[in-house]
PDB file of C-alpha atoms in Angstrom:
ATOM      1  CA  UNK A   1       0.021  -0.028  -0.001  1.00  0.00           C
ATOM      2  CA  UNK A   2       1.325   3.454  -0.821  1.00  0.00           C
ATOM      3  CA  UNK A   3       1.867   6.018   1.940  1.00  0.00           C
ATOM      4  CA  UNK A   4      -0.804   8.796   1.870  1.00  0.00           C
ATOM      5  CA  UNK A   5       0.392  12.177   0.683  1.00  0.00           C
ATOM      6  CA  UNK A   6       0.625  15.220   2.887  1.00  0.00           C
ATOM      7  CA  UNK A   7      -2.928  16.325   3.722  1.00  0.00           C
ATOM      8  CA  UNK A   8      -4.251  19.063   1.493  1.00  0.00           C
ATOM      9  CA  UNK A   9      -5.857  22.231   2.727  1.00  0.00           C
ATOM     10  CA  UNK A  10      -9.060  21.621   0.626  1.00  0.00           C
ATOM     11  CA  UNK A  11     -12.637  20.772   1.380  1.00  0.00           C
ATOM     12  CA  UNK A  12     -13.143  16.972   1.988  1.00  0.00           C
ATOM     13  CA  UNK A  13     -14.596  14.863  -0.833  1.00  0.00           C
ATOM     14  CA  UNK A  14     -17.692  12.765  -0.054  1.00  0.00           C
ATOM     15  CA  UNK A  15     -18.243   9.695  -2.158  1.00  0.00           C
ATOM     16  CA  UNK A  16     -21.455   7.693  -1.634  1.00  0.00           C
ATOM     17  CA  UNK A  17     -24.372   6.071  -3.462  1.00  0.00           C
ATOM     18  CA  UNK A  18     -27.384   8.381  -3.600  1.00  0.00           C
ATOM     19  CA  UNK A  19     -30.471   6.817  -1.979  1.00  0.00           C
ATOM     20  CA  UNK A  20     -32.845   8.590  -4.353  1.00  0.00           C
ATOM     21  CA  UNK A  21     -31.239   7.892  -7.746  1.00  0.00           C
ATOM     22  CA  UNK A  22     -29.146   4.862  -6.907  1.00  0.00           C
ATOM     23  CA  UNK A  23     -26.124   6.523  -8.581  1.00  0.00           C
ATOM     24  CA  UNK A  24     -22.696   6.906  -6.918  1.00  0.00           C
ATOM     25  CA  UNK A  25     -22.140  10.643  -6.344  1.00  0.00           C
ATOM     26  CA  UNK A  26     -19.046  12.657  -5.356  1.00  0.00           C
ATOM     27  CA  UNK A  27     -19.174  16.170  -3.850  1.00  0.00           C
ATOM     28  CA  UNK A  28     -16.570  18.512  -2.510  1.00  0.00           C
ATOM     29  CA  UNK A  29     -12.871  18.922  -3.189  1.00  0.00           C
ATOM     30  CA  UNK A  30     -11.154  21.439  -5.411  1.00  0.00           C
ATOM     31  CA  UNK A  31     -10.132  21.546  -9.035  1.00  0.00           C
ATOM     32  CA  UNK A  32      -7.452  18.913  -8.700  1.00  0.00           C
ATOM     33  CA  UNK A  33      -9.867  16.537  -6.938  1.00  0.00           C
ATOM     34  CA  UNK A  34     -12.407  17.120  -9.670  1.00  0.00           C
ATOM     35  CA  UNK A  35      -9.742  16.166 -12.295  1.00  0.00           C
ATOM     36  CA  UNK A  36      -9.008  12.924 -10.410  1.00  0.00           C
ATOM     37  CA  UNK A  37     -12.688  12.026 -10.402  1.00  0.00           C
ATOM     38  CA  UNK A  38     -13.145  12.839 -14.077  1.00  0.00           C
ATOM     39  CA  UNK A  39     -10.244  10.517 -14.907  1.00  0.00           C
ATOM     40  CA  UNK A  40     -11.927   7.740 -12.973  1.00  0.00           C
ATOM     41  CA  UNK A  41     -15.201   7.472 -14.838  1.00  0.00           C
ATOM     42  CA  UNK A  42     -17.053  10.342 -13.131  1.00  0.00           C
ATOM     43  CA  UNK A  43     -18.909  12.974 -15.031  1.00  0.00           C
ATOM     44  CA  UNK A  44     -18.973  16.605 -13.981  1.00  0.00           C
ATOM     45  CA  UNK A  45     -22.281  18.333 -13.254  1.00  0.00           C
ATOM     46  CA  UNK A  46     -22.691  22.062 -12.561  1.00  0.00           C
ATOM     47  CA  UNK A  47     -26.046  23.001 -11.104  1.00  0.00           C
ATOM     48  CA  UNK A  48     -25.509  25.782  -8.535  1.00  0.00           C
ATOM     49  CA  UNK A  49     -22.507  23.758  -7.258  1.00  0.00           C
ATOM     50  CA  UNK A  50     -20.036  21.412  -8.907  1.00  0.00           C
ATOM     51  CA  UNK A  51     -20.555  17.698  -8.222  1.00  0.00           C
ATOM     52  CA  UNK A  52     -19.825  14.468 -10.036  1.00  0.00           C
ATOM     53  CA  UNK A  53     -21.778  11.315 -10.863  1.00  0.00           C
ATOM     54  CA  UNK A  54     -20.411   8.020 -11.998  1.00  0.00           C
ATOM     55  CA  UNK A  55     -20.614   7.509 -15.748  1.00  0.00           C
ATOM     56  CA  UNK A  56     -23.410   5.175 -16.969  1.00  0.00           C
ATOM     57  CA  UNK A  57     -20.706   3.491 -19.056  1.00  0.00           C
ATOM     58  CA  UNK A  58     -19.546   1.683 -15.906  1.00  0.00           C
ATOM     59  CA  UNK A  59     -21.402  -1.684 -15.551  1.00  0.00           C
ATOM     60  CA  UNK A  60     -23.233  -2.138 -12.279  1.00  0.00           C
ATOM     61  CA  UNK A  61     -20.933  -4.997 -11.253  1.00  0.00           C
ATOM     62  CA  UNK A  62     -17.880  -2.693 -11.576  1.00  0.00           C
ATOM     63  CA  UNK A  63     -19.281   0.444  -9.904  1.00  0.00           C
ATOM     64  CA  UNK A  64     -18.023  -0.392  -6.345  1.00  0.00           C
ATOM     65  CA  UNK A  65     -14.538  -1.158  -7.553  1.00  0.00           C
ATOM     66  CA  UNK A  66     -14.413   2.094  -9.590  1.00  0.00           C
ATOM     67  CA  UNK A  67     -15.562   4.104  -6.687  1.00  0.00           C
ATOM     68  CA  UNK A  68     -12.902   2.629  -4.424  1.00  0.00           C
ATOM     69  CA  UNK A  69     -10.290   3.333  -7.163  1.00  0.00           C
ATOM     70  CA  UNK A  70     -11.399   7.017  -7.120  1.00  0.00           C
ATOM     71  CA  UNK A  71     -11.239   7.075  -3.318  1.00  0.00           C
ATOM     72  CA  UNK A  72      -7.714   5.566  -3.406  1.00  0.00           C
ATOM     73  CA  UNK A  73      -6.463   8.106  -5.941  1.00  0.00           C
ATOM     74  CA  UNK A  74      -7.974  10.977  -3.925  1.00  0.00           C
ATOM     75  CA  UNK A  75      -6.356   9.698  -0.720  1.00  0.00           C
ATOM     76  CA  UNK A  76      -2.951   9.308  -2.488  1.00  0.00           C
ATOM     77  CA  UNK A  77      -3.189  12.987  -3.474  1.00  0.00           C
ATOM     78  CA  UNK A  78      -3.818  14.021   0.148  1.00  0.00           C
ATOM     79  CA  UNK A  79      -7.557  14.601   0.142  1.00  0.00           C
ATOM     80  CA  UNK A  80      -9.701  13.695   3.091  1.00  0.00           C
ATOM     81  CA  UNK A  81     -12.405  11.394   1.753  1.00  0.00           C
ATOM     82  CA  UNK A  82     -15.705  10.705   3.484  1.00  0.00           C
ATOM     83  CA  UNK A  83     -16.990   7.576   1.792  1.00  0.00           C
ATOM     84  CA  UNK A  84     -19.780   5.176   2.640  1.00  0.00           C
ATOM     85  CA  UNK A  85     -19.147   1.574   3.437  1.00  0.00           C
ATOM     86  CA  UNK A  86     -19.570   0.519  -0.203  1.00  0.00           C
ATOM     87  CA  UNK A  87     -17.037   3.014  -1.562  1.00  0.00           C
ATOM     88  CA  UNK A  88     -14.470   3.253   1.282  1.00  0.00           C
ATOM     89  CA  UNK A  89     -11.014   1.776   1.061  1.00  0.00           C
ATOM     90  CA  UNK A  90      -7.812   2.158   3.150  1.00  0.00           C
ATOM     91  CA  UNK A  91      -5.558   1.898   0.043  1.00  0.00           C
ATOM     92  CA  UNK A  92      -3.981   4.675  -2.036  1.00  0.00           C
ATOM     93  CA  UNK A  93      -2.974   4.710  -5.635  1.00  0.00           C
ATOM     94  CA  UNK A  94      -0.597   7.301  -7.094  1.00  0.00           C
ATOM     95  CA  UNK A  95      -1.868   9.081 -10.125  1.00  0.00           C
ATOM     96  CA  UNK A  96      -0.079   8.712 -13.468  1.00  0.00           C
ATOM     97  CA  UNK A  97       1.330  11.771 -15.258  1.00  0.00           C
ATOM     98  CA  UNK A  98      -1.631  12.847 -17.416  1.00  0.00           C
ATOM     99  CA  UNK A  99      -1.537  14.523 -20.841  1.00  0.00           C
ATOM    100  CA  UNK A 100      -3.006  17.645 -19.198  1.00  0.00           C
ATOM    101  CA  UNK A 101      -0.243  17.606 -16.511  1.00  0.00           C
ATOM    102  CA  UNK A 102       2.413  17.282 -19.273  1.00  0.00           C
ATOM    103  CA  UNK A 103       1.039  20.496 -20.876  1.00  0.00           C
ATOM    104  CA  UNK A 104       0.989  22.239 -17.484  1.00  0.00           C
ATOM    105  CA  UNK A 105       4.649  21.257 -17.038  1.00  0.00           C
ATOM    106  CA  UNK A 106       5.361  22.768 -20.453  1.00  0.00           C
ATOM    107  CA  UNK A 107       3.660  25.981 -19.434  1.00  0.00           C
ATOM    108  CA  UNK A 108       5.799  26.040 -16.309  1.00  0.00           C
ATOM    109  CA  UNK A 109       8.999  25.619 -18.334  1.00  0.00           C
ATOM    110  CA  UNK A 110       7.869  28.502 -20.562  1.00  0.00           C
ATOM    111  CA  UNK A 111       7.460  30.741 -17.516  1.00  0.00           C
ATOM    112  CA  UNK A 112      10.897  29.800 -16.248  1.00  0.00           C
ATOM    113  CA  UNK A 113      12.666  30.110 -19.654  1.00  0.00           C
ATOM    114  CA  UNK A 114      15.815  32.218 -19.762  1.00  0.00           C
ATOM    115  CA  UNK A 115      14.970  34.250 -22.795  1.00  0.00           C
ATOM    116  CA  UNK A 116      12.945  34.476 -26.095  1.00  0.00           C
ATOM    117  CA  UNK A 117      14.951  31.807 -27.863  1.00  0.00           C
ATOM    118  CA  UNK A 118      14.288  29.201 -25.164  1.00  0.00           C
ATOM    119  CA  UNK A 119      10.510  30.089 -25.166  1.00  0.00           C
ATOM    120  CA  UNK A 120      10.519  29.591 -28.984  1.00  0.00           C
ATOM    121  CA  UNK A 121      12.091  26.145 -28.558  1.00  0.00           C
ATOM    122  CA  UNK A 122       9.468  25.178 -25.961  1.00  0.00           C
ATOM    123  CA  UNK A 123       6.671  26.080 -28.350  1.00  0.00           C
ATOM    124  CA  UNK A 124       7.760  23.530 -30.921  1.00  0.00           C
ATOM    125  CA  UNK A 125       5.737  20.850 -29.132  1.00  0.00           C
ATOM    126  CA  UNK A 126       2.680  23.044 -29.358  1.00  0.00           C
ATOM    127  CA  UNK A 127       2.923  24.144 -32.922  1.00  0.00           C
ATOM    128  CA  UNK A 128       4.488  21.092 -34.584  1.00  0.00           C
ATOM    129  CA  UNK A 129       2.641  19.959 -37.744  1.00  0.00           C
ATOM    130  CA  UNK A 130       0.795  16.650 -37.799  1.00  0.00           C
ATOM    131  CA  UNK A 131       1.367  15.551 -34.203  1.00  0.00           C
ATOM    132  CA  UNK A 132       1.880  18.747 -32.126  1.00  0.00           C
ATOM    133  CA  UNK A 133      -0.577  19.627 -29.368  1.00  0.00           C
ATOM    134  CA  UNK A 134      -2.690  21.911 -31.586  1.00  0.00           C
ATOM    135  CA  UNK A 135      -2.639  19.531 -34.561  1.00  0.00           C
ATOM    136  CA  UNK A 136      -3.726  16.654 -32.235  1.00  0.00           C
ATOM    137  CA  UNK A 137      -6.603  18.802 -30.843  1.00  0.00           C
ATOM    138  CA  UNK A 138      -7.712  19.414 -34.411  1.00  0.00           C
ATOM    139  CA  UNK A 139      -7.754  15.700 -35.066  1.00  0.00           C
ATOM    140  CA  UNK A 140      -9.789  15.194 -31.884  1.00  0.00           C
ATOM    141  CA  UNK A 141     -12.447  17.672 -33.001  1.00  0.00           C
ATOM    142  CA  UNK A 142     -12.725  16.111 -36.419  1.00  0.00           C
ATOM    143  CA  UNK A 143     -13.035  12.704 -34.870  1.00  0.00           C
ATOM    144  CA  UNK A 144     -15.939  13.925 -32.697  1.00  0.00           C
ATOM    145  CA  UNK A 145     -17.574  15.330 -35.833  1.00  0.00           C
ATOM    146  CA  UNK A 146     -17.282  11.930 -37.529  1.00  0.00           C
ATOM    147  CA  UNK A 147     -18.823  10.207 -34.436  1.00  0.00           C
ATOM    148  CA  UNK A 148     -21.829  12.544 -34.579  1.00  0.00           C
ATOM    149  CA  UNK A 149     -22.115  12.047 -38.324  1.00  0.00           C
ATOM    150  CA  UNK A 150     -22.705   8.371 -37.641  1.00  0.00           C
ATOM    151  CA  UNK A 151     -25.291   8.768 -34.858  1.00  0.00           C
ATOM    152  CA  UNK A 152     -28.014   9.954 -37.151  1.00  0.00           C
ATOM    153  CA  UNK A 153     -30.123  11.892 -34.682  1.00  0.00           C
ATOM    154  CA  UNK A 154     -32.043  14.999 -35.625  1.00  0.00           C
ATOM    155  CA  UNK A 155     -29.546  17.302 -34.006  1.00  0.00           C
ATOM    156  CA  UNK A 156     -26.396  15.233 -34.509  1.00  0.00           C
ATOM    157  CA  UNK A 157     -25.407  16.807 -37.867  1.00  0.00           C
ATOM    158  CA  UNK A 158     -25.500  20.172 -36.305  1.00  0.00           C
ATOM    159  CA  UNK A 159     -23.147  19.082 -33.453  1.00  0.00           C
ATOM    160  CA  UNK A 160     -20.908  17.621 -36.053  1.00  0.00           C
ATOM    161  CA  UNK A 161     -20.813  20.896 -37.955  1.00  0.00           C
ATOM    162  CA  UNK A 162     -20.106  22.694 -34.642  1.00  0.00           C
ATOM    163  CA  UNK A 163     -17.045  20.458 -34.011  1.00  0.00           C
ATOM    164  CA  UNK A 164     -15.712  21.223 -37.545  1.00  0.00           C
ATOM    165  CA  UNK A 165     -16.464  24.951 -37.018  1.00  0.00           C
ATOM    166  CA  UNK A 166     -14.393  24.921 -33.789  1.00  0.00           C
ATOM    167  CA  UNK A 167     -11.512  23.180 -35.506  1.00  0.00           C
ATOM    168  CA  UNK A 168     -11.379  25.427 -38.568  1.00  0.00           C
ATOM    169  CA  UNK A 169     -12.476  28.818 -37.279  1.00  0.00           C
ATOM    170  CA  UNK A 170     -11.522  28.845 -33.579  1.00  0.00           C
ATOM    171  CA  UNK A 171      -8.501  26.546 -33.407  1.00  0.00           C
ATOM    172  CA  UNK A 172      -7.104  27.585 -36.765  1.00  0.00           C
ATOM    173  CA  UNK A 173      -6.551  31.234 -35.750  1.00  0.00           C
ATOM    174  CA  UNK A 174      -4.935  30.163 -32.454  1.00  0.00           C
ATOM    175  CA  UNK A 175      -2.556  27.959 -34.399  1.00  0.00           C
ATOM    176  CA  UNK A 176      -1.633  30.699 -36.786  1.00  0.00           C
ATOM    177  CA  UNK A 177      -1.064  33.167 -33.975  1.00  0.00           C
ATOM    178  CA  UNK A 178       1.197  30.794 -32.059  1.00  0.00           C
ATOM    179  CA  UNK A 179       3.153  29.903 -35.189  1.00  0.00           C
ATOM    180  CA  UNK A 180       3.818  33.630 -35.729  1.00  0.00           C
ATOM    181  CA  UNK A 181       4.701  33.997 -32.063  1.00  0.00           C
ATOM    182  CA  UNK A 182       7.278  31.181 -32.147  1.00  0.00           C
ATOM    183  CA  UNK A 183       8.946  32.699 -35.194  1.00  0.00           C
ATOM    184  CA  UNK A 184       8.896  36.160 -33.748  1.00  0.00           C
ATOM    185  CA  UNK A 185      10.607  34.953 -30.543  1.00  0.00           C
ATOM    186  CA  UNK A 186      13.212  33.054 -32.475  1.00  0.00           C
ATOM    187  CA  UNK A 187      13.974  36.008 -34.743  1.00  0.00           C
ATOM    188  CA  UNK A 188      14.742  38.194 -31.653  1.00  0.00           C
ATOM    189  CA  UNK A 189      17.893  36.123 -30.885  1.00  0.00           C
ATOM    190  CA  UNK A 190      20.496  36.180 -33.664  1.00  0.00           C
ATOM    191  CA  UNK A 191      21.902  32.716 -34.425  1.00  0.00           C
ATOM    192  CA  UNK A 192      25.517  32.482 -33.414  1.00  0.00           C
ATOM    193  CA  UNK A 193      28.054  32.149 -36.263  1.00  0.00           C
ATOM    194  CA  UNK A 194      29.582  28.746 -36.726  1.00  0.00           C
ATOM    195  CA  UNK A 195      33.337  28.528 -36.054  1.00  0.00           C
ATOM    196  CA  UNK A 196      35.387  28.971 -39.296  1.00  0.00           C
ATOM    197  CA  UNK A 197      32.667  30.380 -41.406  1.00  0.00           C
ATOM    198  CA  UNK A 198      32.503  33.840 -43.010  1.00  0.00           C
ATOM    199  CA  UNK A 199      30.269  35.481 -45.590  1.00  0.00           C
ATOM    200  CA  UNK A 200      31.085  34.406 -49.167  1.00  0.00           C
ATOM    201  CA  UNK A 201      33.018  36.861 -51.318  1.00  0.00           C
ATOM    202  CA  UNK A 202      30.957  38.731 -53.861  1.00  0.00           C
ATOM    203  CA  UNK A 203      31.319  38.154 -57.547  1.00  0.00           C
ATOM    204  CA  UNK A 204      34.197  39.985 -59.385  1.00  0.00           C
ATOM    205  CA  UNK A 205      33.430  43.305 -60.939  1.00  0.00           C
ATOM    206  CA  UNK A 206      32.738  43.210 -64.631  1.00  0.00           C
ATOM    207  CA  UNK A 207      35.329  44.821 -66.940  1.00  0.00           C
ATOM    208  CA  UNK A 208      34.767  48.529 -67.588  1.00  0.00           C
ATOM    209  CA  UNK A 209      34.154  49.682 -71.213  1.00  0.00           C
ATOM    210  CA  UNK A 210      36.345  52.549 -72.682  1.00  0.00           C
ATOM    211  CA  UNK A 211      35.130  55.442 -74.718  1.00  0.00           C
ATOM    212  CA  UNK A 212      36.093  53.639 -77.926  1.00  0.00           C
ATOM    213  CA  UNK A 213      33.915  50.657 -76.925  1.00  0.00           C
ATOM    214  CA  UNK A 214      36.938  48.412 -76.157  1.00  0.00           C
ATOM    215  CA  UNK A 215      37.024  46.614 -72.872  1.00  0.00           C
ATOM    216  CA  UNK A 216      39.872  47.186 -70.423  1.00  0.00           C
ATOM    217  CA  UNK A 217      41.457  44.102 -69.067  1.00  0.00           C
ATOM    218  CA  UNK A 218      41.519  44.182 -65.205  1.00  0.00           C
ATOM    219  CA  UNK A 219      44.926  44.943 -63.677  1.00  0.00           C
ATOM    220  CA  UNK A 220      46.927  41.850 -62.774  1.00  0.00           C
ATOM    221  CA  UNK A 221      47.193  40.742 -59.201  1.00  0.00           C
ATOM    222  CA  UNK A 222      50.235  42.042 -57.195  1.00  0.00           C
ATOM    223  CA  UNK A 223      51.106  38.362 -56.722  1.00  0.00           C
ATOM    224  CA  UNK A 224      51.586  37.830 -60.478  1.00  0.00           C
ATOM    225  CA  UNK A 225      55.151  36.511 -61.175  1.00  0.00           C
ATOM    226  CA  UNK A 226      55.589  38.589 -64.303  1.00  0.00           C
ATOM    227  CA  UNK A 227      54.409  42.014 -65.341  1.00  0.00           C
ATOM    228  CA  UNK A 228      52.222  42.168 -68.468  1.00  0.00           C
ATOM    229  CA  UNK A 229      54.142  42.632 -71.783  1.00  0.00           C
ATOM    230  CA  UNK A 230      54.636  46.274 -72.942  1.00  0.00           C
ATOM    231  CA  UNK A 231      52.657  47.164 -76.081  1.00  0.00           C
ATOM    232  CA  UNK A 232      54.544  47.315 -79.425  1.00  0.00           C
ATOM    233  CA  UNK A 233      55.439  50.860 -80.593  1.00  0.00           C
ATOM    234  CA  UNK A 234      53.523  52.028 -83.645  1.00  0.00           C
ATOM    235  CA  UNK A 235      55.262  53.413 -86.835  1.00  0.00           C
ATOM    236  CA  UNK A 236      54.280  56.885 -87.865  1.00  0.00           C
ATOM    237  CA  UNK A 237      52.899  57.107 -91.375  1.00  0.00           C
ATOM    238  CA  UNK A 238      55.125  58.843 -93.979  1.00  0.00           C
TER     239      UNK A 238
END
């Protein structure tokens, strides 16, 4: 059994089966507790106050085990859990590093970056084409649209269109802005020159034409072993 975490200064979480509806309900806690519940087959409800109910996708035979798993995860995170006899457990289970936590860690590394160049490097995981965070979110929205296309209900095609609208008209501008931001931050830091490199020499100047239309030959290099031959004298006409 894992050792419980340091107790959190947060409201306790109550987990019990509701006598009126027969559903297992969770109440209390803070945002982190809510995230733990939502990753353990609970659905968030907001009606005056935030509370959670176990998802109907959990078969009745598994509901007690799932409730105890949620209690174990909450206790491992340091929450005080008030559970009924059916849901209570003395065990704890450490939470895995979630995708959301990975993004939160990325945000923390951006806040702690030493300068614009480092921030630009951190953004590559966000803006990368095909499998970056934003590209993956785009795939998720289009996948949801495909699901609703197949349901066939009266309002389902409108929900599918809404998912595609979010991907193309809301997520698209965010992606474009962050691509521009990453490039702007990178351009603020000049790239260091590589050792032993220099700018290439420009092309040689073209020969200059004379007044008679003849082209002057460029002067020889000072390193030439021999001077150019002297022109032959001309004979005056008689």
